[in-house]
XYZ file of C-alpha atoms in Angstrom:
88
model
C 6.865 34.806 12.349
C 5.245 37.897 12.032
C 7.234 40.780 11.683
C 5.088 43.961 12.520
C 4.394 42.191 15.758
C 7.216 40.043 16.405
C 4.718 36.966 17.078
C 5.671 33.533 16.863
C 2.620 31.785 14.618
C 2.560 27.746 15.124
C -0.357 25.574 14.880
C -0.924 23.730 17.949
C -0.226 20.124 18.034
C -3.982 18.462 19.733
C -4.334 14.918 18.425
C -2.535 12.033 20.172
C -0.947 9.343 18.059
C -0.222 6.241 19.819
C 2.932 4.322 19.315
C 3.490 0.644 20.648
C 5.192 -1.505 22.263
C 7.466 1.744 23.183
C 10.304 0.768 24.154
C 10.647 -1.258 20.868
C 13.169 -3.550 19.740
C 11.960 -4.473 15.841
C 8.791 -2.573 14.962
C 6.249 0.402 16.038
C 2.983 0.286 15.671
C 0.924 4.017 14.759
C -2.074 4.158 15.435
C -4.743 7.530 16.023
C -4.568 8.626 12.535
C -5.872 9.285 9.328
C -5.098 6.849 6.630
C -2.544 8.534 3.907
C -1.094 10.266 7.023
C 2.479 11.618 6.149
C 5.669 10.979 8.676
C 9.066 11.471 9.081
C 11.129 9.583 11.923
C 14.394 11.471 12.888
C 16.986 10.958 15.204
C 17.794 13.201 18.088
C 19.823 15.220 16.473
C 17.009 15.901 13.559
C 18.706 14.139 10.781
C 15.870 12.875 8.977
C 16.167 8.392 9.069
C 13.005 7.837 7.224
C 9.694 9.622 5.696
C 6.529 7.610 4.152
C 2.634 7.198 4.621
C 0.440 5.434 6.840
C -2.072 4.086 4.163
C -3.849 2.071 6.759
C -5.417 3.532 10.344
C -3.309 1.178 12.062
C -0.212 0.160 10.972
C 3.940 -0.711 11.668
C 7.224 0.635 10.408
C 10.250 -1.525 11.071
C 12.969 -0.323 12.986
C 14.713 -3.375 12.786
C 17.843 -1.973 10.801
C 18.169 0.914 13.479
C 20.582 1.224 16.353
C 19.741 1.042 19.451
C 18.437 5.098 20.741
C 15.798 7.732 21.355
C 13.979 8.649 17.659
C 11.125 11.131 16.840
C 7.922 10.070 15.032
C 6.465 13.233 13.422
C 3.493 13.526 11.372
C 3.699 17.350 9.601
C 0.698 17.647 7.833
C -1.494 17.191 10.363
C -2.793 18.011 14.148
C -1.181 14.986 15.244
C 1.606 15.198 18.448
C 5.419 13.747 17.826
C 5.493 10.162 19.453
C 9.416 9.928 20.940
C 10.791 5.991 20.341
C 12.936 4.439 22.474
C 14.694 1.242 20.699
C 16.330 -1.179 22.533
């Protein structure tokens, strides 16, 4: 925020990581990034579930131990877009 101007600064969000299968029952795989890419999954309420790295350019995270809802991948070091994960 910049307050001289009152501007809102945010970096625009441009690369696409893909998430699949979505809907999911056990297990999402990420792929579209760089390896050693950060995430955090939330739930919809933004209480943080899980945070880690993507070591490899393609790879899953379990979601086997999750209930049943709507979650949010995010990756915040990096241009990448939030993937929303539906779990069945």
């Amino acid at each position: 925020f910049d307050n001289v101007t009152g501007d809102i600064n945010y970096r625009e969000r441009s690369e696409k990581a893909l998430g699949y299968p979505n809907p999911t029952k056990d297990q999402i795989t990420i792929s579209g990034h760089q390896p050693n890419t950060q995430y955090t999954l939330t739930d919809m309420k933004g209480a943080i579930i899980s945070t880690g790295y993507l070591q490899q350019t393609k790879e899953s995270i379990s979601l086997a131990y999750l209930p049943k809802g709507i979650y949010l991948l995010n990756f915040p070091n990096s241009n990448l877009s939030t993937v929303k994960v539906v779990k069945y």
